[in-house]
XYZ file of C-alpha atoms in Angstrom:
347
model
C 34.245 112.447 108.734
C 33.070 113.800 105.393
C 32.542 117.226 106.917
C 36.066 117.204 108.312
C 37.546 116.269 104.914
C 35.549 119.007 103.182
C 36.665 121.529 105.792
C 40.313 120.561 105.294
C 39.949 120.865 101.488
C 38.358 124.312 101.923
C 41.200 125.456 104.184
C 43.768 124.140 101.699
C 42.117 125.937 98.801
C 41.889 129.149 100.850
C 45.610 128.986 101.578
C 46.702 128.171 98.019
C 48.794 131.117 96.822
C 47.849 133.035 93.715
C 49.885 132.655 90.560
C 51.509 135.814 89.223
C 48.912 136.083 86.495
C 46.068 135.673 89.005
C 47.622 138.328 91.184
C 47.951 140.694 88.209
C 44.293 140.200 87.324
C 43.052 140.673 90.871
C 41.726 144.189 91.617
C 43.959 146.125 93.994
C 42.064 147.298 97.128
C 41.495 151.062 97.268
C 43.379 151.279 100.577
C 46.400 149.594 98.946
C 46.372 152.107 96.098
C 46.824 154.903 98.639
C 49.863 153.392 100.345
C 53.345 154.781 99.883
C 56.793 154.620 101.435
C 57.552 151.934 104.035
C 53.877 151.037 104.375
C 53.699 150.235 100.645
C 56.891 148.160 100.794
C 55.518 146.169 103.726
C 52.221 145.617 101.946
C 53.934 144.400 98.752
C 56.143 141.953 100.596
C 53.279 140.623 102.683
C 50.889 140.052 99.787
C 53.089 138.318 97.190
C 56.389 136.454 96.833
C 57.298 137.125 93.205
C 59.444 140.205 93.822
C 61.098 142.070 96.680
C 60.254 145.653 97.619
C 62.595 147.770 99.744
C 61.909 151.292 100.987
C 64.524 154.032 100.792
C 64.009 157.649 101.916
C 65.605 158.745 98.635
C 63.399 156.551 96.429
C 60.729 159.175 95.711
C 63.189 161.901 94.822
C 65.098 159.499 92.575
C 61.932 158.258 90.909
C 59.941 161.387 90.117
C 62.254 162.834 87.440
C 62.973 159.511 85.729
C 59.497 158.703 84.466
C 57.322 160.593 82.018
C 53.697 161.602 81.832
C 51.257 158.840 80.877
C 50.144 160.910 77.865
C 53.294 159.728 76.055
C 51.901 156.202 76.109
C 49.069 157.326 73.814
C 50.454 158.575 70.485
C 47.812 159.354 67.842
C 50.568 159.391 65.237
C 51.449 155.796 66.093
C 47.873 154.754 65.481
C 48.282 155.620 61.830
C 51.399 153.478 61.391
C 51.193 149.882 60.179
C 51.870 147.132 62.661
C 54.600 144.719 61.657
C 52.883 141.380 61.425
C 55.124 138.500 62.415
C 54.119 134.923 61.834
C 56.266 133.072 64.344
C 57.747 130.063 62.645
C 59.891 127.336 64.077
C 60.755 126.853 67.702
C 60.950 129.766 70.119
C 63.073 128.849 73.125
C 61.668 128.939 76.640
C 64.407 131.365 77.622
C 66.557 133.819 75.690
C 69.144 136.443 76.610
C 70.338 138.682 73.754
C 73.640 139.244 75.571
C 74.414 135.563 75.278
C 72.962 135.119 71.790
C 75.131 137.935 70.388
C 78.259 137.831 72.626
C 80.159 140.167 70.284
C 77.513 142.862 70.793
C 78.555 144.119 74.208
C 76.348 147.203 73.905
C 73.368 144.980 74.781
C 74.611 144.722 78.355
C 75.612 148.407 78.603
C 73.425 150.011 81.283
C 72.804 153.728 80.853
C 71.875 156.404 83.388
C 69.250 158.907 82.242
C 69.836 160.988 85.402
C 67.111 163.377 86.574
C 65.529 163.725 83.138
C 62.446 162.030 81.726
C 64.456 160.936 78.696
C 63.741 157.214 78.936
C 62.089 157.362 75.507
C 65.332 158.622 73.912
C 67.717 156.625 76.064
C 65.989 153.296 75.444
C 65.760 153.845 71.692
C 69.350 155.102 71.545
C 70.491 151.973 73.344
C 68.454 149.646 71.073
C 69.770 151.342 67.924
C 73.359 150.625 68.970
C 72.443 147.033 69.750
C 70.804 146.537 66.374
C 73.709 148.098 64.511
C 75.689 145.172 65.900
C 73.135 142.343 65.696
C 72.099 143.207 62.154
C 75.700 143.309 60.977
C 76.535 139.938 62.574
C 78.762 141.661 65.089
C 80.977 143.512 62.585
C 79.817 147.050 63.548
C 79.986 148.022 67.207
C 78.858 151.422 68.409
C 76.930 153.159 71.145
C 74.454 155.650 69.713
C 73.700 159.061 71.148
C 70.561 159.355 73.244
C 71.385 163.035 73.644
C 71.266 163.579 69.882
C 67.724 162.173 69.872
C 66.701 163.944 73.075
C 67.879 167.394 72.000
C 67.362 167.402 68.237
C 64.220 165.381 67.470
C 61.651 168.250 67.474
C 58.774 165.995 66.562
C 59.484 163.411 69.230
C 57.960 165.138 72.242
C 59.191 167.381 75.014
C 62.709 166.320 75.794
C 63.255 165.761 79.529
C 59.498 165.963 80.039
C 58.830 162.890 77.899
C 58.540 161.745 74.311
C 57.364 159.096 71.875
C 59.503 156.069 71.166
C 58.214 155.339 67.676
C 59.017 158.897 66.581
C 62.596 158.426 67.838
C 62.928 155.396 65.557
C 61.526 157.442 62.674
C 64.073 160.170 63.420
C 66.791 157.592 62.802
C 65.448 157.228 59.259
C 64.965 160.896 58.404
C 67.871 162.560 60.235
C 70.203 159.854 61.458
C 71.809 159.587 64.927
C 75.493 160.025 65.831
C 77.600 157.927 68.155
C 77.342 158.504 71.904
C 77.783 156.949 75.293
C 77.728 157.743 78.993
C 78.502 161.167 80.428
C 82.005 162.346 79.435
C 82.733 159.261 77.348
C 85.608 159.826 74.931
C 85.924 158.530 71.387
C 82.295 159.284 70.516
C 80.605 162.222 68.856
C 78.014 163.164 71.472
C 78.061 161.522 74.938
C 75.135 161.845 77.357
C 74.515 165.440 78.425
C 73.907 164.849 82.150
C 76.075 163.376 84.879
C 74.747 160.565 87.073
C 73.317 162.655 89.922
C 73.106 161.522 93.509
C 75.272 158.831 95.067
C 75.862 155.546 93.320
C 77.678 152.554 94.718
C 81.368 152.391 93.765
C 81.021 155.322 91.355
C 82.306 158.859 91.180
C 80.073 161.421 92.890
C 79.313 164.367 90.601
C 76.710 166.111 92.753
C 73.076 165.891 93.834
C 70.155 165.882 91.394
C 68.575 169.259 90.616
C 65.357 169.806 92.566
C 63.319 170.365 89.412
C 65.163 167.895 87.220
C 67.417 168.739 84.272
C 66.385 171.066 81.475
C 66.387 169.574 77.962
C 69.763 170.241 76.345
C 69.987 172.482 73.281
C 70.378 170.818 69.890
C 73.947 171.265 68.743
C 74.774 169.620 65.441
C 78.436 169.239 66.192
C 80.553 166.568 67.863
C 82.403 167.191 71.121
C 85.656 169.086 70.570
C 87.965 166.189 71.398
C 86.265 163.884 68.859
C 88.054 164.351 65.524
C 87.368 161.016 63.815
C 84.440 162.350 61.736
C 82.290 165.404 61.326
C 78.793 165.382 62.845
C 77.210 164.499 59.480
C 79.810 161.850 58.672
C 79.291 160.194 62.053
C 75.568 159.555 61.550
C 73.918 156.146 61.544
C 70.636 155.756 59.659
C 67.693 153.430 59.785
C 65.633 151.980 56.940
C 62.425 151.135 58.740
C 60.559 151.903 61.979
C 57.610 149.834 63.136
C 55.305 148.750 65.901
C 54.774 145.148 66.864
C 51.458 143.495 67.490
C 50.545 143.059 71.148
C 51.483 139.404 70.923
C 54.196 138.117 73.226
C 55.163 135.279 70.895
C 55.662 137.723 68.006
C 57.687 140.024 70.246
C 59.939 137.151 71.200
C 60.386 136.219 67.522
C 61.394 139.815 66.744
C 63.971 139.981 69.559
C 65.682 136.707 68.669
C 65.725 137.576 64.957
C 66.727 141.258 64.893
C 67.772 142.279 68.403
C 66.375 144.109 71.479
C 63.138 146.081 71.235
C 61.749 149.086 73.111
C 58.622 148.802 75.242
C 56.644 151.427 77.147
C 54.518 150.615 80.198
C 52.417 152.186 82.902
C 54.359 152.831 86.093
C 52.923 152.610 89.598
C 54.409 153.811 92.868
C 55.380 150.303 93.960
C 57.830 150.048 91.029
C 60.175 152.560 92.682
C 60.625 150.012 95.509
C 61.767 147.162 93.199
C 64.851 145.295 94.391
C 64.613 142.005 92.475
C 62.372 139.241 91.247
C 59.508 139.261 88.735
C 57.605 142.509 89.102
C 53.812 142.304 89.441
C 52.002 145.523 90.284
C 50.713 144.969 93.815
C 49.957 148.327 95.428
C 50.226 152.100 95.020
C 48.823 154.375 92.357
C 49.720 155.176 88.738
C 52.584 157.656 88.442
C 53.260 157.862 84.706
C 54.980 155.981 81.915
C 58.431 154.596 81.279
C 60.261 153.272 78.207
C 62.776 150.459 78.453
C 64.834 148.013 76.374
C 63.664 144.407 76.327
C 66.572 141.973 75.789
C 65.064 138.576 76.530
C 62.676 136.372 78.479
C 62.470 133.317 80.680
C 60.458 131.386 83.245
C 61.124 131.110 86.981
C 59.136 128.767 89.226
C 56.396 128.606 86.620
C 56.159 132.395 86.139
C 56.979 133.767 82.663
C 58.889 137.034 82.549
C 60.512 139.613 80.281
C 64.168 140.460 80.908
C 64.649 144.204 80.721
C 67.573 146.633 80.794
C 66.583 149.776 82.632
C 68.305 153.162 82.399
C 68.642 154.040 86.099
C 72.336 153.128 86.575
C 73.907 149.818 87.536
C 73.087 149.997 91.256
C 69.323 149.928 90.647
C 67.233 146.798 90.382
C 68.787 143.335 90.105
C 72.047 142.116 88.599
C 73.395 145.555 87.779
C 70.510 147.600 86.413
C 67.967 145.087 85.165
C 64.467 144.035 86.107
C 61.988 141.345 85.196
C 58.250 141.766 84.714
C 55.376 139.344 84.189
C 55.157 138.174 80.584
C 52.202 137.081 78.504
C 49.318 139.059 79.992
C 50.190 142.598 78.839
C 50.875 143.466 82.456
C 51.030 147.240 82.947
C 50.584 147.323 79.125
C 54.229 146.194 78.675
C 53.307 144.309 75.471
C 51.053 147.008 74.006
C 53.547 149.567 72.650
C 56.585 147.632 71.509
C 58.591 149.353 68.763
C 61.783 148.632 66.829
C 63.558 149.397 63.548
C 66.021 148.207 60.973
C 69.465 149.696 60.401
C 70.987 150.867 57.116
C 74.081 148.734 56.507
């Protein structure tokens, strides 16, 4: 009888599913790293239940021009900058959504489309700047800031559509300022996004297919679009007072978000990420493809798994709930908590 009980216990333990953190810490088999396409989607869905993968024949083409080289995750300049030390005080809620905390700041829920350009570093910072203009003014100033202004004119930030450094984009806000912007062809702003949403998107106007080699970085033009006559280019600028990195400490990151507004994080991207359709992302299979920068707007816990709530820049028909995704929180998964940057706005 004892042998039977021990055998049943062993079977039960063997069948006990891994937690998300255990899955993240578990080495990925070499054969799983080599998978792609439908085989990778099947593998992901068979080996975990935290997120859903779905294969699309267009996924690879969509994906390859929207991430940047991993070298942009390692900035020697950033190593020389001080890290903002935050001593979390008081209660930090179990869940937080910046869209709900600052309901007047509608820019927080404004999903951008970087199109076929590795401009995530500029788009995410541009989005976070606009958010913080609002959050740090208690909702009295509401703007969208120009990712194209950063992308095209920040010479020290990197290589435009081929990738760049998020902390340098925040520093550019201090030294040069950034004008107002918005989506492609937006009116009433100085410099809207340079590229149209390429490819087909659900319930949206079709502008054309994505260029085979991706977009070329736009030229820096220090003028507003012709139909914008509210201010000159220089008059339209918004400036920052401080740019900083945060310690790789998820509690400190949460404190920063709930105090000052969304932050920008960069993480390592693997080929299974292009298959994401919803849930809490945990890297499960495929190989490293590059880096990506995104805007973190909150956090939460689902079925015991802690996550970050993130606004992506791949249009509203990507991911879950109109352009968002969630990723495992608290274990620096894919280095999501390692390169978090933010800044303060001149009022």
